[in-house]
PDB file of C-alpha atoms in Angstrom:
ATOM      1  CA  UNK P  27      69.564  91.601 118.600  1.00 35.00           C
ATOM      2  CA  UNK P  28      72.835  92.403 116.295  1.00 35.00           C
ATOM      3  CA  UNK P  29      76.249  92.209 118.304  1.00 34.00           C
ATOM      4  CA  UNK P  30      78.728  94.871 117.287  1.00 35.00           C
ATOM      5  CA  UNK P  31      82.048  93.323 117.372  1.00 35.00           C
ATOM      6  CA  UNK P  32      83.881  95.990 119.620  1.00 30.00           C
ATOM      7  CA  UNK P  33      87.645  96.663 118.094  1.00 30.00           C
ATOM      8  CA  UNK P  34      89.917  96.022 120.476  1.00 31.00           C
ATOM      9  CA  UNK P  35      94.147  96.155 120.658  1.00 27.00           C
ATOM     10  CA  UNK P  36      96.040  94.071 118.178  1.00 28.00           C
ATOM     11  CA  UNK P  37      96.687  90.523 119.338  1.00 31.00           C
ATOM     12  CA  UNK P  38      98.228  87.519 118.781  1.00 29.00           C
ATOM     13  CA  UNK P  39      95.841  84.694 117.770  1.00 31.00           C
ATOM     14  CA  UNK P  40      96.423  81.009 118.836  1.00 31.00           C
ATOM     15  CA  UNK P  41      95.045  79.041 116.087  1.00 33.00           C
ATOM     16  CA  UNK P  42      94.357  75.368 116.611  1.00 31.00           C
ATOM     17  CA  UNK P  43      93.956  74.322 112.673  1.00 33.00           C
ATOM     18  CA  UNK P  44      94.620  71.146 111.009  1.00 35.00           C
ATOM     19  CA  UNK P  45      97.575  70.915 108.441  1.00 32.00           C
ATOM     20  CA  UNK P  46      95.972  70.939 104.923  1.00 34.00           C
ATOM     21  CA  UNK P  47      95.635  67.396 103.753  1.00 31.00           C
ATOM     22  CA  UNK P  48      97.304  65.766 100.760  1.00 32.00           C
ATOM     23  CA  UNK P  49      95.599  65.888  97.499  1.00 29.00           C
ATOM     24  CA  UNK P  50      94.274  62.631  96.442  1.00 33.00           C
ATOM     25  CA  UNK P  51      93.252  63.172  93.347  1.00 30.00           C
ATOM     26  CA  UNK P  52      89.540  61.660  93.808  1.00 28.00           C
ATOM     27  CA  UNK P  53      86.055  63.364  93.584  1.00 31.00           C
ATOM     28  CA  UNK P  54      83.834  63.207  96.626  1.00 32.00           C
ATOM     29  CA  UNK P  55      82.430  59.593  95.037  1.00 31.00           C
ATOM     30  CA  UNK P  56      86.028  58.239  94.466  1.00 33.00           C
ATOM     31  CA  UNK P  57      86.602  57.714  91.657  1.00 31.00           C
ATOM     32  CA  UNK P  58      89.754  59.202  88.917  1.00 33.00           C
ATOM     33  CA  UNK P  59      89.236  63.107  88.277  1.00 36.00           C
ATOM     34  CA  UNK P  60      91.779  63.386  85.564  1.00 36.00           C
ATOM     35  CA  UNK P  61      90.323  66.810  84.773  1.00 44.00           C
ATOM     36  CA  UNK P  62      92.298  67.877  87.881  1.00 42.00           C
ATOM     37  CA  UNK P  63      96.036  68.434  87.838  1.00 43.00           C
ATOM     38  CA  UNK P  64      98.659  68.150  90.622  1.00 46.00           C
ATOM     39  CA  UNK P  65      97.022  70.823  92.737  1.00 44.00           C
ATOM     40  CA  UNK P  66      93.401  69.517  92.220  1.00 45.00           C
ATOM     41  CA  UNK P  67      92.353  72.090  90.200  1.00 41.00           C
ATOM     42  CA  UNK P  68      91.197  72.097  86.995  1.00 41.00           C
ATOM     43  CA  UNK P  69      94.122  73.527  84.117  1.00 40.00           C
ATOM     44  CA  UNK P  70      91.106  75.353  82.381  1.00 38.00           C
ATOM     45  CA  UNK P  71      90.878  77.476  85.507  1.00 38.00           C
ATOM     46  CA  UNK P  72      93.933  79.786  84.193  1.00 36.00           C
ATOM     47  CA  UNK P  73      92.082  79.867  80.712  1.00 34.00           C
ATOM     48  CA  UNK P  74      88.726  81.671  82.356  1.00 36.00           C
ATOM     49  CA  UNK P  75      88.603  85.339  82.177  1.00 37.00           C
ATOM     50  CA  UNK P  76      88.534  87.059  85.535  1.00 41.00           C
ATOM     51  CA  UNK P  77      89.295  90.434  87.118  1.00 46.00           C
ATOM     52  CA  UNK P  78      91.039  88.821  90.177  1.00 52.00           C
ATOM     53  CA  UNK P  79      94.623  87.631  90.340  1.00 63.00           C
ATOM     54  CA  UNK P  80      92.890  84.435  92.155  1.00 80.00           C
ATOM     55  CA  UNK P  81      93.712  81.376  91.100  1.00 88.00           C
ATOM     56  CA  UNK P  82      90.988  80.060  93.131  1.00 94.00           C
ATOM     57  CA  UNK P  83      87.793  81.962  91.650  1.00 93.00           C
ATOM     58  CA  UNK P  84      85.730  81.210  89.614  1.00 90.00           C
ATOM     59  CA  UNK P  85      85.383  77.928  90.549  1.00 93.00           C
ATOM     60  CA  UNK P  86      87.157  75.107  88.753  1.00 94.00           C
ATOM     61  CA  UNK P  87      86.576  71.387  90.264  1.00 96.00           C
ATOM     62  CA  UNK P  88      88.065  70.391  93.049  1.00 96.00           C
ATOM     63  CA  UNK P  89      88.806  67.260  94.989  1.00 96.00           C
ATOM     64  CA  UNK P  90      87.030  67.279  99.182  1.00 96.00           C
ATOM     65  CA  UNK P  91      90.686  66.995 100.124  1.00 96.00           C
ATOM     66  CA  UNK P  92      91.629  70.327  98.089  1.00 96.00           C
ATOM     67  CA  UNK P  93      88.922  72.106  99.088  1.00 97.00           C
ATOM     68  CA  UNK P  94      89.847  71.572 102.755  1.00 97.00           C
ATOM     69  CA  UNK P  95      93.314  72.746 102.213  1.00 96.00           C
ATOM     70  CA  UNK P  96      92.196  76.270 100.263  1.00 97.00           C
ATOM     71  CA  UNK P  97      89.563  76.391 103.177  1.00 98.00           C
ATOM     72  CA  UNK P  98      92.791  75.933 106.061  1.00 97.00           C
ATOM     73  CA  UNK P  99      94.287  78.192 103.971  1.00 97.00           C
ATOM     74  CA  UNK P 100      91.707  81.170 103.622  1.00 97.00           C
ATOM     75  CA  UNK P 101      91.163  80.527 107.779  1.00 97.00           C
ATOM     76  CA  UNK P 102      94.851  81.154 108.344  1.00 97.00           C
ATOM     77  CA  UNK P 103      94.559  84.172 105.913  1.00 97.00           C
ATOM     78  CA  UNK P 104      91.722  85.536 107.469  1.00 97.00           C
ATOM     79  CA  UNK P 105      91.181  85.077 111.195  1.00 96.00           C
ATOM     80  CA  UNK P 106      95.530  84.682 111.604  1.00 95.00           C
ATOM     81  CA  UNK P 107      97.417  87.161 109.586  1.00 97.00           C
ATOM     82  CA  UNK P 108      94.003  89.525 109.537  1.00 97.00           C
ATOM     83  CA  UNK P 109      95.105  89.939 106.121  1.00 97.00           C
ATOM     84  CA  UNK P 110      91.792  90.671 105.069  1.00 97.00           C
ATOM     85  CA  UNK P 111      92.018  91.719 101.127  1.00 96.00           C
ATOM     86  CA  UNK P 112      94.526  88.880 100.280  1.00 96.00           C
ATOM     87  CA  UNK P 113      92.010  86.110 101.685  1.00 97.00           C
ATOM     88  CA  UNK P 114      88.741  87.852  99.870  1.00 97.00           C
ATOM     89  CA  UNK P 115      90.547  88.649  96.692  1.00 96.00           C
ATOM     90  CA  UNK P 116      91.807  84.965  96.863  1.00 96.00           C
ATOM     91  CA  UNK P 117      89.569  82.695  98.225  1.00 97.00           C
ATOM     92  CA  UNK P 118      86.270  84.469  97.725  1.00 97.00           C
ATOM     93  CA  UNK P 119      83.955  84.856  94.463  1.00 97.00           C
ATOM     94  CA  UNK P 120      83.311  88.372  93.276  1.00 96.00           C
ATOM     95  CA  UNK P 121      79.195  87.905  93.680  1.00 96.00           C
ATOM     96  CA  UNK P 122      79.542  86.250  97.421  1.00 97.00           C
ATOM     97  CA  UNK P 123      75.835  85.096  98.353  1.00 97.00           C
ATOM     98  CA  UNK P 124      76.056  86.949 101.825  1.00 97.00           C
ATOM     99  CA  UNK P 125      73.270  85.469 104.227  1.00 97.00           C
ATOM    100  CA  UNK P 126      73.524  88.424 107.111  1.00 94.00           C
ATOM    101  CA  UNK P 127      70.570  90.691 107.162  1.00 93.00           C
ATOM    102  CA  UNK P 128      72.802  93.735 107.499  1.00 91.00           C
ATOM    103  CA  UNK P 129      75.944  93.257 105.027  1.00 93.00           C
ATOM    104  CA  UNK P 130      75.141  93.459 101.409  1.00 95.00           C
ATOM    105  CA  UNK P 131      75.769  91.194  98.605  1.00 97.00           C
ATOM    106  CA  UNK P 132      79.079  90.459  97.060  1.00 96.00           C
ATOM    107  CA  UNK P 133      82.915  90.023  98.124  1.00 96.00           C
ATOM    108  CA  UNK P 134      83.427  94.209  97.939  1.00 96.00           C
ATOM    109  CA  UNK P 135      80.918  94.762 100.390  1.00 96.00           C
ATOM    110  CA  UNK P 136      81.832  92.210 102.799  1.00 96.00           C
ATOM    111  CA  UNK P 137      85.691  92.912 102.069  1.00 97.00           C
ATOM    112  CA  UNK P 138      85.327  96.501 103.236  1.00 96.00           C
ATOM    113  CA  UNK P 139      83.724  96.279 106.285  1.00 95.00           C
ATOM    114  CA  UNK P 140      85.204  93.201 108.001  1.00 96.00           C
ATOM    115  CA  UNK P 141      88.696  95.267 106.631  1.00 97.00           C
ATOM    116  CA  UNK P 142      87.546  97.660 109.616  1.00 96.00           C
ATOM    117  CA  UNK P 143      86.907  94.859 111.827  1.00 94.00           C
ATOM    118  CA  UNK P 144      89.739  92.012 111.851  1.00 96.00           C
ATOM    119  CA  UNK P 145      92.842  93.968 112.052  1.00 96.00           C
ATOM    120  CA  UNK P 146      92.358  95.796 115.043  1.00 94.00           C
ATOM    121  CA  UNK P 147      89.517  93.059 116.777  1.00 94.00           C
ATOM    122  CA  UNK P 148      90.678  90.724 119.905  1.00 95.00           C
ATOM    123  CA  UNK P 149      89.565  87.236 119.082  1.00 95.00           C
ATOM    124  CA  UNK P 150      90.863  83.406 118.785  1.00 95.00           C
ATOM    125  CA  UNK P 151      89.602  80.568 116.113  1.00 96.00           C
ATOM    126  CA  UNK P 152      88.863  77.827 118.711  1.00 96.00           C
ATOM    127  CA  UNK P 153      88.130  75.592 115.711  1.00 96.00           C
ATOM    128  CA  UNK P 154      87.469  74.537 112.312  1.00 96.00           C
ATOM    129  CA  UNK P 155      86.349  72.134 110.154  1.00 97.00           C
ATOM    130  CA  UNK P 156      85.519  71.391 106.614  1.00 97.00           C
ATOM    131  CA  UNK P 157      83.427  68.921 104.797  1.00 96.00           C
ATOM    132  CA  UNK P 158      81.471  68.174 101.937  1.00 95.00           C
ATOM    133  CA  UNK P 159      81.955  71.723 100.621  1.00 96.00           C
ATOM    134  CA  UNK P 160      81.106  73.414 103.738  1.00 98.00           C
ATOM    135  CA  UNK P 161      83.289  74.968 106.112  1.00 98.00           C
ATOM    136  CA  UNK P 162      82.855  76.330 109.794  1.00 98.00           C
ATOM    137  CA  UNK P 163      85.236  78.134 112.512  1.00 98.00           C
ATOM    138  CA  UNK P 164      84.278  78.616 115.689  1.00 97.00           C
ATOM    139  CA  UNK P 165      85.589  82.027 116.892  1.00 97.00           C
ATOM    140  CA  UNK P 166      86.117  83.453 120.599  1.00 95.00           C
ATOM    141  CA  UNK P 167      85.704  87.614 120.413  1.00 95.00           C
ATOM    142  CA  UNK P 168      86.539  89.242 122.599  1.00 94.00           C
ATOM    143  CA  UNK P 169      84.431  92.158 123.458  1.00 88.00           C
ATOM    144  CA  UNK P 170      83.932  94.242 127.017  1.00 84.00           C
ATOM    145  CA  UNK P 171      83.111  92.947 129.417  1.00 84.00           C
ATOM    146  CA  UNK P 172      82.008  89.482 127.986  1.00 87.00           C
ATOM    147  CA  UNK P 173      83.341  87.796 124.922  1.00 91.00           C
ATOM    148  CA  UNK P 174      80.721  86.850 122.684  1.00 94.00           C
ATOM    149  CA  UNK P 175      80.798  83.521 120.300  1.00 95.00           C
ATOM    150  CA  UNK P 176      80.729  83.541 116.270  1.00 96.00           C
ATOM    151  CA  UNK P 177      80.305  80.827 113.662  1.00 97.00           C
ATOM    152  CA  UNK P 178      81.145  81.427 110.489  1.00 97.00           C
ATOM    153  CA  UNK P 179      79.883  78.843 107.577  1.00 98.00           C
ATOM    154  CA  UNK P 180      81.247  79.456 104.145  1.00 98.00           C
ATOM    155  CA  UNK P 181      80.338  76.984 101.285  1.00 98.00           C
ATOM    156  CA  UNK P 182      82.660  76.194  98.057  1.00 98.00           C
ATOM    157  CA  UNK P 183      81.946  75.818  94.871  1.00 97.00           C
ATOM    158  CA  UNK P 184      84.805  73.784  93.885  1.00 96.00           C
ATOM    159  CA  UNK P 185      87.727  75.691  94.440  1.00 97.00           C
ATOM    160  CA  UNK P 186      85.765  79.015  95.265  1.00 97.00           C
ATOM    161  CA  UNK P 187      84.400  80.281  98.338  1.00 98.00           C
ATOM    162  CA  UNK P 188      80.512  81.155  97.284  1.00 98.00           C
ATOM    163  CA  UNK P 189      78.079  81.474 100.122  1.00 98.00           C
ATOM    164  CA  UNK P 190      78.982  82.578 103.852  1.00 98.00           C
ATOM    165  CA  UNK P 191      76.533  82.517 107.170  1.00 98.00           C
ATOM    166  CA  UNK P 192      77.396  84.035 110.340  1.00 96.00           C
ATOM    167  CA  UNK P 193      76.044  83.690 113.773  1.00 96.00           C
ATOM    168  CA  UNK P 194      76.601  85.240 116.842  1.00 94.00           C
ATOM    169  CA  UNK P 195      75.799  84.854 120.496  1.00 93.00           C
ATOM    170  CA  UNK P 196      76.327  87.077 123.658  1.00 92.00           C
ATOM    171  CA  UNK P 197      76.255  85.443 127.269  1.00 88.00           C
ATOM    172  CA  UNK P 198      73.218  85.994 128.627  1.00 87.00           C
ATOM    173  CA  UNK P 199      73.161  87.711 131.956  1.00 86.00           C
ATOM    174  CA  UNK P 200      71.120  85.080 133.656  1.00 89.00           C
ATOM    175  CA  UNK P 201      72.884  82.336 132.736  1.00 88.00           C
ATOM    176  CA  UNK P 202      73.327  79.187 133.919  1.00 90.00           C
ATOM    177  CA  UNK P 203      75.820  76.552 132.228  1.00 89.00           C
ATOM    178  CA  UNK P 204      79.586  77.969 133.429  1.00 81.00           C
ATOM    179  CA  UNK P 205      81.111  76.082 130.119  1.00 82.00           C
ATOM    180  CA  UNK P 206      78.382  77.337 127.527  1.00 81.00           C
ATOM    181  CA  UNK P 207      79.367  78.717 124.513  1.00 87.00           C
ATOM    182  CA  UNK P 208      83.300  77.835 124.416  1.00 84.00           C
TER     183      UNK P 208
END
């Protein structure tokens, strides 16, 4: 059964996110990517012809270490300032594979409808967490009269978000486990 997310008042979200890490300059194997400058990205990347003002897509290589500080980034973006056209027109590729049965394909699509979502919905990122070019938050909305759970899984493509799952659950009415879910 599909959950509607409910929209709810405005509210302040408590985010419990890492700082973005330091670039290190290495590949996921280790070794020397001199193909990547300062900001582990590729210099070509300004070179490629795109439609968006992102500097992040299309995809240029990036280091694990970058990609978990554009992922931070896009979460703070997102699910903190609900600022939803600045983190899909910069962290998301124009032909997003979308992986729920009921959005369509691409970042237009899924830009419009979670723009009439995430502004006005009540929720909190309990967590998040990135690695090896997937990353996942773990999200508390809050709907009437019980909050339901979502996970969100996006997965880069260097320095591009490319690919996004979602999955929610409601409380069940007969259930057992007081802590489940959160």
């Amino acid at each position: 059964m599909r959950i509607q997310i409910i929209l709810s008042t405005l509210s302040t979200i408590p985010l419990f996110l890492a700082s973005p890490l330091p670039i290190d300059h290495l590949s996921a194997h280790g070794r020397s990517s001199p193909a990547l400058n300062a900001r582990g990205i590729s210099p070509s990347l300004t070179a490629r012809g795109t439609n968006s003002t992102s500097i992040y897509c299309p995809p240029s290589p990036a280091s694990e270490s970058y990609q978990r500080s554009i992922f931070t980034d896009f979460v703070n973006t997102l699910y903190g300032e609900k600022n939803v056209s600045k983190a899909f027109e910069t962290y998301i590729a124009v032909d997003l594979i979308e992986h729920d049965p009921f959005d369509a394909q691409g970042r237009a699509a899924n830009e419009a409808k979670l723009s009439a979502i995430i502004p006005y919905a009540s929720f909190e990122v309990l967590r998040h967490n990135f690695d090896a070019n997937i990353g996942l938050i773990h999200v508390r909305v809050n709907e009437d009269p019980e909050p339901i759970a979502l996970a969100d899984i996006y997965r880069m493509d260097g320095t591009c978000i490319v690919e996004h799952w979602d999955v929610t659950q409601a409380r069940p009415a007969n259930a057992t486990n007081p802590i489940a879910m959160f």
